[in-house]
PDB file of C-alpha atoms in Angstrom:
ATOM      1  CA  GLY A  10     113.102  72.629  49.570  1.00 50.00           C
ATOM      2  CA  GLU A  11     115.722  73.239  52.180  1.00 56.00           C
ATOM      3  CA  GLU A  12     114.248  73.677  55.636  1.00 59.00           C
ATOM      4  CA  ARG A  13     115.351  76.821  57.362  1.00 59.00           C
ATOM      5  CA  LYS A  14     115.141  77.470  61.041  1.00 58.00           C
ATOM      6  CA  VAL A  15     114.465  80.972  62.331  1.00 54.00           C
ATOM      7  CA  LYS A  16     115.689  82.064  65.764  1.00 57.00           C
ATOM      8  CA  ASP A  17     113.145  83.481  68.219  1.00 61.00           C
ATOM      9  CA  LEU A  18     112.432  87.134  67.448  1.00 59.00           C
ATOM     10  CA  SER A  19     114.223  89.551  69.753  1.00 63.00           C
ATOM     11  CA  TYR A  20     113.727  93.236  70.291  1.00 70.00           C
ATOM     12  CA  GLY A  21     116.428  95.861  70.664  1.00 78.00           C
ATOM     13  CA  ILE A  22     113.977  98.229  72.402  1.00 87.00           C
ATOM     14  CA  GLU A  23     110.505  97.619  74.042  1.00 90.00           C
ATOM     15  CA  TYR A  24     108.038 100.092  75.367  1.00 91.00           C
ATOM     16  CA  GLY A  25     105.560  99.968  78.334  1.00 92.00           C
ATOM     17  CA  TYR A  26     103.921 102.449  80.654  1.00 90.00           C
ATOM     18  CA  LEU A  27     102.510 102.868  84.184  1.00 84.00           C
ATOM     19  CA  ASP A  28      99.465 104.905  85.070  1.00 85.00           C
ATOM     20  CA  VAL A  29      99.857 106.940  88.245  1.00 80.00           C
ATOM     21  CA  PHE A  30      97.175 107.658  90.795  1.00 75.00           C
ATOM     22  CA  ARG A  31      97.167 108.575  94.486  1.00 69.00           C
ATOM     23  CA  SER A  32      96.908 105.656  96.833  1.00 65.00           C
ATOM     24  CA  ASP A  33      94.195 107.492  98.940  1.00 68.00           C
ATOM     25  CA  ASP A  34      92.061 108.144  95.827  1.00 67.00           C
ATOM     26  CA  ALA A  35      89.066 105.755  95.908  1.00 69.00           C
ATOM     27  CA  GLU A  36      88.214 106.635  92.337  1.00 72.00           C
ATOM     28  CA  LYS A  37      91.718 105.911  91.078  1.00 73.00           C
ATOM     29  CA  ASP A  38      91.731 108.871  88.875  1.00 80.00           C
ATOM     30  CA  VAL A  39      94.884 108.863  86.753  1.00 80.00           C
ATOM     31  CA  ILE A  40      97.127 111.867  87.501  1.00 76.00           C
ATOM     32  CA  GLY A  41     100.088 110.928  85.230  1.00 80.00           C
ATOM     33  CA  ARG A  42     101.784 108.400  83.119  1.00 84.00           C
ATOM     34  CA  VAL A  43     105.283 106.964  83.286  1.00 87.00           C
ATOM     35  CA  ASN A  44     106.647 105.920  79.944  1.00 91.00           C
ATOM     36  CA  ILE A  45     109.075 102.993  80.215  1.00 92.00           C
ATOM     37  CA  TRP A  46     111.671 101.974  77.637  1.00 93.00           C
ATOM     38  CA  PHE A  47     113.447  98.678  77.915  1.00 93.00           C
ATOM     39  CA  PHE A  48     116.977  97.983  76.434  1.00 91.00           C
ATOM     40  CA  ASP A  49     118.805  94.762  77.080  1.00 87.00           C
ATOM     41  CA  ASP A  50     121.648  94.673  74.567  1.00 87.00           C
ATOM     42  CA  ILE A  51     124.413  97.328  74.255  1.00 88.00           C
ATOM     43  CA  ALA A  52     124.860  96.168  70.629  1.00 86.00           C
ATOM     44  CA  HIS A  53     121.779  98.135  69.823  1.00 87.00           C
ATOM     45  CA  LYS A  54     123.040 101.263  71.468  1.00 89.00           C
ATOM     46  CA  ASP A  55     122.041 103.510  68.566  1.00 90.00           C
ATOM     47  CA  LEU A  56     118.370 102.925  69.520  1.00 90.00           C
ATOM     48  CA  LEU A  57     119.052 104.876  72.682  1.00 92.00           C
ATOM     49  CA  ASP A  58     118.918 107.971  70.680  1.00 92.00           C
ATOM     50  CA  VAL A  59     115.203 107.532  70.431  1.00 91.00           C
ATOM     51  CA  VAL A  60     114.858 107.981  74.221  1.00 93.00           C
ATOM     52  CA  PHE A  61     117.689 110.401  75.141  1.00 95.00           C
ATOM     53  CA  THR A  62     116.507 113.675  73.610  1.00 95.00           C
ATOM     54  CA  LYS A  63     116.729 117.256  74.800  1.00 94.00           C
ATOM     55  CA  GLU A  64     113.048 117.018  75.789  1.00 94.00           C
ATOM     56  CA  SER A  65     112.966 113.663  77.427  1.00 94.00           C
ATOM     57  CA  ILE A  66     116.015 114.111  79.708  1.00 94.00           C
ATOM     58  CA  LYS A  67     114.278 116.946  81.556  1.00 93.00           C
ATOM     59  CA  ASN A  68     112.006 114.459  83.217  1.00 93.00           C
ATOM     60  CA  MET A  69     113.693 111.062  83.167  1.00 95.00           C
ATOM     61  CA  ILE A  70     114.994 108.388  85.456  1.00 96.00           C
ATOM     62  CA  VAL A  71     117.577 105.919  84.273  1.00 97.00           C
ATOM     63  CA  ALA A  72     117.425 102.541  85.891  1.00 97.00           C
ATOM     64  CA  PHE A  73     120.084  99.844  85.557  1.00 97.00           C
ATOM     65  CA  VAL A  74     118.509  96.527  86.035  1.00 97.00           C
ATOM     66  CA  LEU A  75     120.620  93.655  87.275  1.00 97.00           C
ATOM     67  CA  ASP A  76     120.042  89.973  87.823  1.00 96.00           C
ATOM     68  CA  PHE A  77     121.071  88.040  90.950  1.00 97.00           C
ATOM     69  CA  SER A  78     121.481  84.851  89.006  1.00 95.00           C
ATOM     70  CA  GLU A  79     124.465  86.684  87.334  1.00 95.00           C
ATOM     71  CA  ASN A  80     125.667  88.577  90.481  1.00 95.00           C
ATOM     72  CA  TRP A  81     129.353  88.114  89.591  1.00 94.00           C
ATOM     73  CA  ASN A  82     128.710  90.459  86.543  1.00 95.00           C
ATOM     74  CA  PHE A  83     127.108  93.321  88.455  1.00 96.00           C
ATOM     75  CA  MET A  84     129.853  95.910  88.392  1.00 96.00           C
ATOM     76  CA  SER A  85     131.055  94.984  84.823  1.00 96.00           C
ATOM     77  CA  ALA A  86     127.428  95.467  83.551  1.00 95.00           C
ATOM     78  CA  LEU A  87     126.912  98.643  85.555  1.00 96.00           C
ATOM     79  CA  ASN A  88     130.076 100.244  84.223  1.00 96.00           C
ATOM     80  CA  ASP A  89     129.477  99.272  80.623  1.00 95.00           C
ATOM     81  CA  TRP A  90     125.888 100.682  80.689  1.00 96.00           C
ATOM     82  CA  MET A  91     126.916 103.761  82.554  1.00 96.00           C
ATOM     83  CA  VAL A  92     129.565 104.568  79.965  1.00 96.00           C
ATOM     84  CA  LEU A  93     127.045 104.316  77.242  1.00 95.00           C
ATOM     85  CA  CYS A  94     124.332 106.234  79.024  1.00 95.00           C
ATOM     86  CA  SER A  95     126.788 108.991  79.857  1.00 95.00           C
ATOM     87  CA  GLU A  96     127.593 109.383  76.176  1.00 95.00           C
ATOM     88  CA  LYS A  97     123.971 109.541  75.192  1.00 96.00           C
ATOM     89  CA  ILE A  98     123.076 111.973  78.012  1.00 96.00           C
ATOM     90  CA  GLY A  99     126.044 114.108  77.138  1.00 95.00           C
ATOM     91  CA  GLN A 100     124.848 114.328  73.483  1.00 95.00           C
ATOM     92  CA  ALA A 101     121.339 115.253  74.522  1.00 96.00           C
ATOM     93  CA  LEU A 102     122.511 117.858  77.077  1.00 96.00           C
ATOM     94  CA  LYS A 103     124.452 119.701  74.250  1.00 95.00           C
ATOM     95  CA  GLU A 104     121.094 120.741  72.831  1.00 96.00           C
ATOM     96  CA  VAL A 105     119.733 121.949  76.137  1.00 96.00           C
ATOM     97  CA  PRO A 106     120.391 125.586  77.068  1.00 96.00           C
ATOM     98  CA  LEU A 107     123.114 126.021  79.800  1.00 96.00           C
ATOM     99  CA  GLN A 108     120.674 127.547  82.267  1.00 97.00           C
ATOM    100  CA  GLU A 109     118.375 124.526  81.925  1.00 96.00           C
ATOM    101  CA  GLN A 110     121.268 122.205  82.377  1.00 96.00           C
ATOM    102  CA  ASP A 111     122.234 124.054  85.648  1.00 96.00           C
ATOM    103  CA  ASP A 112     118.586 123.713  86.743  1.00 96.00           C
ATOM    104  CA  LEU A 113     118.584 120.006  86.258  1.00 96.00           C
ATOM    105  CA  ARG A 114     121.782 119.574  88.193  1.00 96.00           C
ATOM    106  CA  ASN A 115     120.619 121.847  90.967  1.00 95.00           C
ATOM    107  CA  LYS A 116     117.394 119.991  91.199  1.00 94.00           C
ATOM    108  CA  LEU A 117     119.145 116.570  91.606  1.00 95.00           C
ATOM    109  CA  TYR A 118     121.685 118.111  94.056  1.00 94.00           C
ATOM    110  CA  ASN A 119     118.894 119.605  96.249  1.00 93.00           C
ATOM    111  CA  SER A 120     116.864 116.340  96.191  1.00 91.00           C
ATOM    112  CA  VAL A 121     119.867 114.466  97.595  1.00 91.00           C
ATOM    113  CA  ARG A 122     120.714 117.091 100.132  1.00 89.00           C
ATOM    114  CA  ASP A 123     117.213 117.517 101.276  1.00 88.00           C
ATOM    115  CA  TYR A 124     116.319 113.848 101.563  1.00 88.00           C
ATOM    116  CA  LYS A 125     114.192 113.067 104.580  1.00 86.00           C
ATOM    117  CA  ASP A 126     113.382 109.632 105.882  1.00 84.00           C
ATOM    118  CA  PRO A 127     109.687 109.100 106.287  1.00 83.00           C
ATOM    119  CA  GLY A 128     108.983 108.992 109.960  1.00 70.00           C
ATOM    120  CA  GLN A 129     111.795 111.287 110.865  1.00 63.00           C
ATOM    121  CA  GLU A 130     109.554 114.210 111.661  1.00 57.00           C
ATOM    122  CA  GLU A 131     108.772 112.975 115.137  1.00 51.00           C
ATOM    123  CA  ALA A 132     112.356 112.064 115.930  1.00 47.00           C
ATOM    124  CA  GLN A 133     113.510 115.385 114.762  1.00 51.00           C
ATOM    125  CA  ALA A 134     110.941 117.245 116.792  1.00 49.00           C
ATOM    126  CA  LEU A 135     112.186 115.391 119.943  1.00 44.00           C
ATOM    127  CA  ARG A 136     115.720 116.182 119.037  1.00 45.00           C
ATOM    128  CA  ARG A 137     114.908 119.809 118.656  1.00 48.00           C
ATOM    129  CA  ARG A 138     113.308 119.956 122.131  1.00 46.00           C
ATOM    130  CA  ALA A 139     116.268 118.114 123.661  1.00 42.00           C
ATOM    131  CA  THR A 140     119.011 120.103 121.967  1.00 44.00           C
ATOM    132  CA  ARG A 141     119.308 123.857 121.473  1.00 43.00           C
ATOM    133  CA  ARG A 142     120.880 124.658 118.112  1.00 42.00           C
ATOM    134  CA  VAL A 143     122.877 127.757 118.629  1.00 41.00           C
ATOM    135  CA  SER A 144     124.548 130.058 116.150  1.00 41.00           C
ATOM    136  CA  LYS A 145     128.071 131.489 116.505  1.00 43.00           C
ATOM    137  CA  VAL A 146     126.720 134.408 118.394  1.00 43.00           C
ATOM    138  CA  GLY A 147     124.676 132.230 120.722  1.00 44.00           C
ATOM    139  CA  GLU A 148     121.226 132.831 119.151  1.00 48.00           C
ATOM    140  CA  VAL A 149     118.856 129.876 118.583  1.00 47.00           C
ATOM    141  CA  LEU A 150     118.193 129.424 114.910  1.00 46.00           C
ATOM    142  CA  ASN A 151     114.636 128.985 113.803  1.00 50.00           C
ATOM    143  CA  THR A 152     113.530 126.355 111.271  1.00 51.00           C
ATOM    144  CA  GLU A 153     113.798 128.701 108.247  1.00 53.00           C
ATOM    145  CA  GLU A 154     117.210 129.898 109.340  1.00 48.00           C
ATOM    146  CA  MET A 155     118.335 126.272 109.619  1.00 45.00           C
ATOM    147  CA  LYS A 156     117.256 125.493 106.176  1.00 50.00           C
ATOM    148  CA  GLU A 157     119.181 128.551 104.910  1.00 50.00           C
ATOM    149  CA  VAL A 158     122.280 127.408 106.713  1.00 44.00           C
ATOM    150  CA  LYS A 159     121.872 123.829 105.312  1.00 50.00           C
ATOM    151  CA  THR A 160     121.844 125.106 101.652  1.00 52.00           C
ATOM    152  CA  LEU A 161     125.351 126.523 102.233  1.00 48.00           C
ATOM    153  CA  ILE A 162     126.783 123.224 103.345  1.00 64.00           C
ATOM    154  CA  PRO A 163     128.295 121.103 100.474  1.00 72.00           C
ATOM    155  CA  LEU A 164     127.582 117.437 100.137  1.00 77.00           C
ATOM    156  CA  PRO A 165     130.267 115.236 101.774  1.00 77.00           C
ATOM    157  CA  PRO A 166     133.243 114.215  99.638  1.00 78.00           C
ATOM    158  CA  GLY A 167     132.462 111.333  97.232  1.00 81.00           C
ATOM    159  CA  VAL A 168     128.636 112.023  97.048  1.00 86.00           C
ATOM    160  CA  LEU A 169     127.256 112.960  93.642  1.00 90.00           C
ATOM    161  CA  THR A 170     130.679 113.555  92.259  1.00 91.00           C
ATOM    162  CA  ILE A 171     129.163 112.995  88.753  1.00 92.00           C
ATOM    163  CA  ASN A 172     126.060 115.050  88.236  1.00 95.00           C
ATOM    164  CA  TYR A 173     124.276 114.868  84.938  1.00 95.00           C
ATOM    165  CA  GLY A 174     121.008 116.233  86.390  1.00 96.00           C
ATOM    166  CA  ILE A 175     119.296 112.914  85.842  1.00 96.00           C
ATOM    167  CA  PRO A 176     118.384 110.521  88.731  1.00 96.00           C
ATOM    168  CA  PHE A 177     119.770 107.043  88.464  1.00 97.00           C
ATOM    169  CA  MET A 178     118.474 103.822  90.012  1.00 98.00           C
ATOM    170  CA  VAL A 179     120.185 100.394  90.380  1.00 98.00           C
ATOM    171  CA  ILE A 180     117.565  97.660  90.499  1.00 98.00           C
ATOM    172  CA  CYS A 181     118.779  94.132  91.423  1.00 98.00           C
ATOM    173  CA  ASN A 182     116.187  91.605  90.311  1.00 97.00           C
ATOM    174  CA  LYS A 183     115.662  88.014  91.501  1.00 97.00           C
ATOM    175  CA  SER A 184     116.653  88.834  95.109  1.00 97.00           C
ATOM    176  CA  ASP A 185     114.792  85.656  96.158  1.00 97.00           C
ATOM    177  CA  LEU A 186     118.115  84.028  95.229  1.00 97.00           C
ATOM    178  CA  VAL A 187     119.844  85.823  98.108  1.00 96.00           C
ATOM    179  CA  GLU A 188     118.883  83.173 100.593  1.00 94.00           C
ATOM    180  CA  ALA A 189     120.521  80.383  98.465  1.00 94.00           C
ATOM    181  CA  ILE A 190     123.701  82.570  97.922  1.00 94.00           C
ATOM    182  CA  GLU A 191     123.838  83.167 101.732  1.00 93.00           C
ATOM    183  CA  ARG A 192     123.927  79.411 102.344  1.00 92.00           C
ATOM    184  CA  ASP A 193     126.932  78.914 100.022  1.00 90.00           C
ATOM    185  CA  LYS A 194     130.348  78.768 101.404  1.00 86.00           C
ATOM    186  CA  ASP A 195     131.417  82.296 102.325  1.00 89.00           C
ATOM    187  CA  GLY A 196     128.043  83.411 100.888  1.00 89.00           C
ATOM    188  CA  GLU A 197     127.325  86.003 103.634  1.00 92.00           C
ATOM    189  CA  ASN A 198     130.647  87.840 102.945  1.00 94.00           C
ATOM    190  CA  ARG A 199     129.931  87.712  99.250  1.00 94.00           C
ATOM    191  CA  LEU A 200     126.585  89.370  99.813  1.00 95.00           C
ATOM    192  CA  ASP A 201     128.090  91.972 101.889  1.00 94.00           C
ATOM    193  CA  PHE A 202     130.774  92.655  99.273  1.00 95.00           C
ATOM    194  CA  ILE A 203     128.075  92.942  96.624  1.00 95.00           C
ATOM    195  CA  ALA A 204     126.127  95.444  98.661  1.00 95.00           C
ATOM    196  CA  TYR A 205     129.364  97.357  99.437  1.00 94.00           C
ATOM    197  CA  THR A 206     130.392  97.703  95.784  1.00 95.00           C
ATOM    198  CA  LEU A 207     126.989  98.621  94.618  1.00 96.00           C
ATOM    199  CA  ARG A 208     126.550 101.159  97.327  1.00 93.00           C
ATOM    200  CA  GLY A 209     129.915 102.619  96.384  1.00 92.00           C
ATOM    201  CA  PHE A 210     128.766 103.026  92.766  1.00 94.00           C
ATOM    202  CA  CYS A 211     125.493 104.563  93.765  1.00 94.00           C
ATOM    203  CA  ILE A 212     126.951 107.116  96.100  1.00 92.00           C
ATOM    204  CA  GLN A 213     129.047 108.828  93.373  1.00 92.00           C
ATOM    205  CA  TYR A 214     125.959 109.287  91.164  1.00 94.00           C
ATOM    206  CA  ALA A 215     123.444 109.695  94.064  1.00 93.00           C
ATOM    207  CA  ALA A 216     121.647 106.696  92.712  1.00 96.00           C
ATOM    208  CA  THR A 217     118.904 104.672  94.444  1.00 97.00           C
ATOM    209  CA  LEU A 218     119.689 100.979  95.246  1.00 97.00           C
ATOM    210  CA  ILE A 219     116.781  98.527  95.488  1.00 98.00           C
ATOM    211  CA  TYR A 220     116.565  94.731  95.522  1.00 98.00           C
ATOM    212  CA  THR A 221     113.411  93.218  93.954  1.00 98.00           C
ATOM    213  CA  SER A 222     111.802  89.848  93.250  1.00 97.00           C
ATOM    214  CA  SER A 223     108.639  89.402  91.310  1.00 95.00           C
ATOM    215  CA  LYS A 224     108.640  85.764  92.302  1.00 95.00           C
ATOM    216  CA  GLN A 225     108.402  86.574  96.059  1.00 96.00           C
ATOM    217  CA  ASN A 226     106.891  90.047  95.532  1.00 96.00           C
ATOM    218  CA  ILE A 227     109.736  91.724  97.196  1.00 97.00           C
ATOM    219  CA  ASN A 228     109.792  95.547  96.973  1.00 97.00           C
ATOM    220  CA  ILE A 229     107.670  95.647  93.767  1.00 95.00           C
ATOM    221  CA  ASP A 230     105.203  98.105  95.276  1.00 94.00           C
ATOM    222  CA  ILE A 231     108.003 100.071  96.821  1.00 95.00           C
ATOM    223  CA  LEU A 232     109.748 100.437  93.459  1.00 96.00           C
ATOM    224  CA  CYS A 233     106.584 101.770  91.823  1.00 91.00           C
ATOM    225  CA  ASP A 234     105.835 104.138  94.631  1.00 91.00           C
ATOM    226  CA  TYR A 235     109.436 105.457  94.623  1.00 94.00           C
ATOM    227  CA  LEU A 236     109.398 106.023  90.833  1.00 92.00           C
ATOM    228  CA  PHE A 237     106.196 108.104  91.331  1.00 88.00           C
ATOM    229  CA  HIS A 238     107.680 109.996  94.274  1.00 91.00           C
ATOM    230  CA  ARG A 239     110.686 111.038  92.147  1.00 92.00           C
ATOM    231  CA  MET A 240     108.825 111.797  88.935  1.00 90.00           C
ATOM    232  CA  PHE A 241     105.602 113.389  90.328  1.00 87.00           C
ATOM    233  CA  ASP A 242     106.802 114.730  93.636  1.00 86.00           C
ATOM    234  CA  LEU A 243     104.355 112.421  95.547  1.00 84.00           C
ATOM    235  CA  PRO A 244     105.249 111.741  99.161  1.00 87.00           C
ATOM    236  CA  LEU A 245     107.969 109.233 100.012  1.00 90.00           C
ATOM    237  CA  ILE A 246     106.097 106.675 102.203  1.00 90.00           C
ATOM    238  CA  HIS A 247     108.682 103.832 102.464  1.00 93.00           C
ATOM    239  CA  ARG A 248     111.572 103.771 104.826  1.00 93.00           C
ATOM    240  CA  PRO A 249     115.023 102.514 103.789  1.00 94.00           C
ATOM    241  CA  ASP A 250     115.990  98.871 104.470  1.00 95.00           C
ATOM    242  CA  ILE A 251     119.568  97.853 104.877  1.00 91.00           C
ATOM    243  CA  LEU A 252     119.026  95.082 107.337  1.00 91.00           C
ATOM    244  CA  HIS A 253     117.267  92.492 105.208  1.00 94.00           C
ATOM    245  CA  LYS A 254     119.690  91.281 102.572  1.00 94.00           C
ATOM    246  CA  ASP A 255     117.005  90.307 100.090  1.00 96.00           C
ATOM    247  CA  SER A 256     115.008  93.553 100.330  1.00 97.00           C
ATOM    248  CA  VAL A 257     117.611  96.282 100.378  1.00 97.00           C
ATOM    249  CA  PHE A 258     116.162  99.771  99.654  1.00 97.00           C
ATOM    250  CA  LEU A 259     118.385 102.767  99.931  1.00 96.00           C
ATOM    251  CA  PRO A 260     116.867 105.943  98.343  1.00 96.00           C
ATOM    252  CA  ALA A 261     119.159 108.583  97.009  1.00 94.00           C
ATOM    253  CA  GLY A 262     120.266 110.862  99.946  1.00 89.00           C
ATOM    254  CA  TYR A 263     119.708 108.155 102.626  1.00 89.00           C
ATOM    255  CA  ASP A 264     123.235 108.387 103.875  1.00 72.00           C
ATOM    256  CA  LEU A 265     122.965 112.200 104.247  1.00 70.00           C
ATOM    257  CA  SER A 266     119.826 111.779 106.399  1.00 58.00           C
ATOM    258  CA  LEU A 267     122.025 110.585 109.190  1.00 55.00           C
ATOM    259  CA  ILE A 268     124.026 113.879 109.238  1.00 49.00           C
ATOM    260  CA  HIS A 269     122.392 116.642 111.182  1.00 43.00           C
ATOM    261  CA  ILE A 270     123.695 120.215 111.515  1.00 40.00           C
TER     262      ILE A 270
END
């Protein structure tokens, strides 16, 4: 009979999970589980309805995973996926009571506003000793009063201009290719432009930006720890990295951490 060739089987949606435990727990007792859904083809967009439900969006992080081997396509891919996810999130939010929607948005807003760089405590203590923070009537404000004042100050223009109440992440895989890109003609400027445009995208959604490489084990542990931090309120233990072009890590709220009242 006629021989027929069948293409490799592909999946529109895949599932995995990560067990969560505290790093200081010798027994490694599981305290939670992160369910992970993988999509890699917008053509199968209807399958997203399985994931974006009125229950799931209350405890969800949306991660856009990019590939440095196709870095020229970063912004096009990001915009396409964001349009699709915005549509699905909007549909799911319609089934969520308005008060719960406000709670989700306020939670995200507060997490960005209250971001604190690990290791800042000591620096802030020194700054408090060196500088007297004075109110309009000349009274020194205590810590609780400072927190109350901070809640009244809006985020800077351009930050979190679109707030769905869901944290976003931009994960750039294969960052081990950065070194080769940097060696290309005008490669350094190209990498700076990539970082600039990605950062601009992230700021408007208060998204986290991180470069990773499984080949060179770059930021893999940091990625997992950060996911656990956002989903289970575990301590944030890794500091931002903007200096190393292959291991960029900019948590949501990092830019605001440089602004002090």
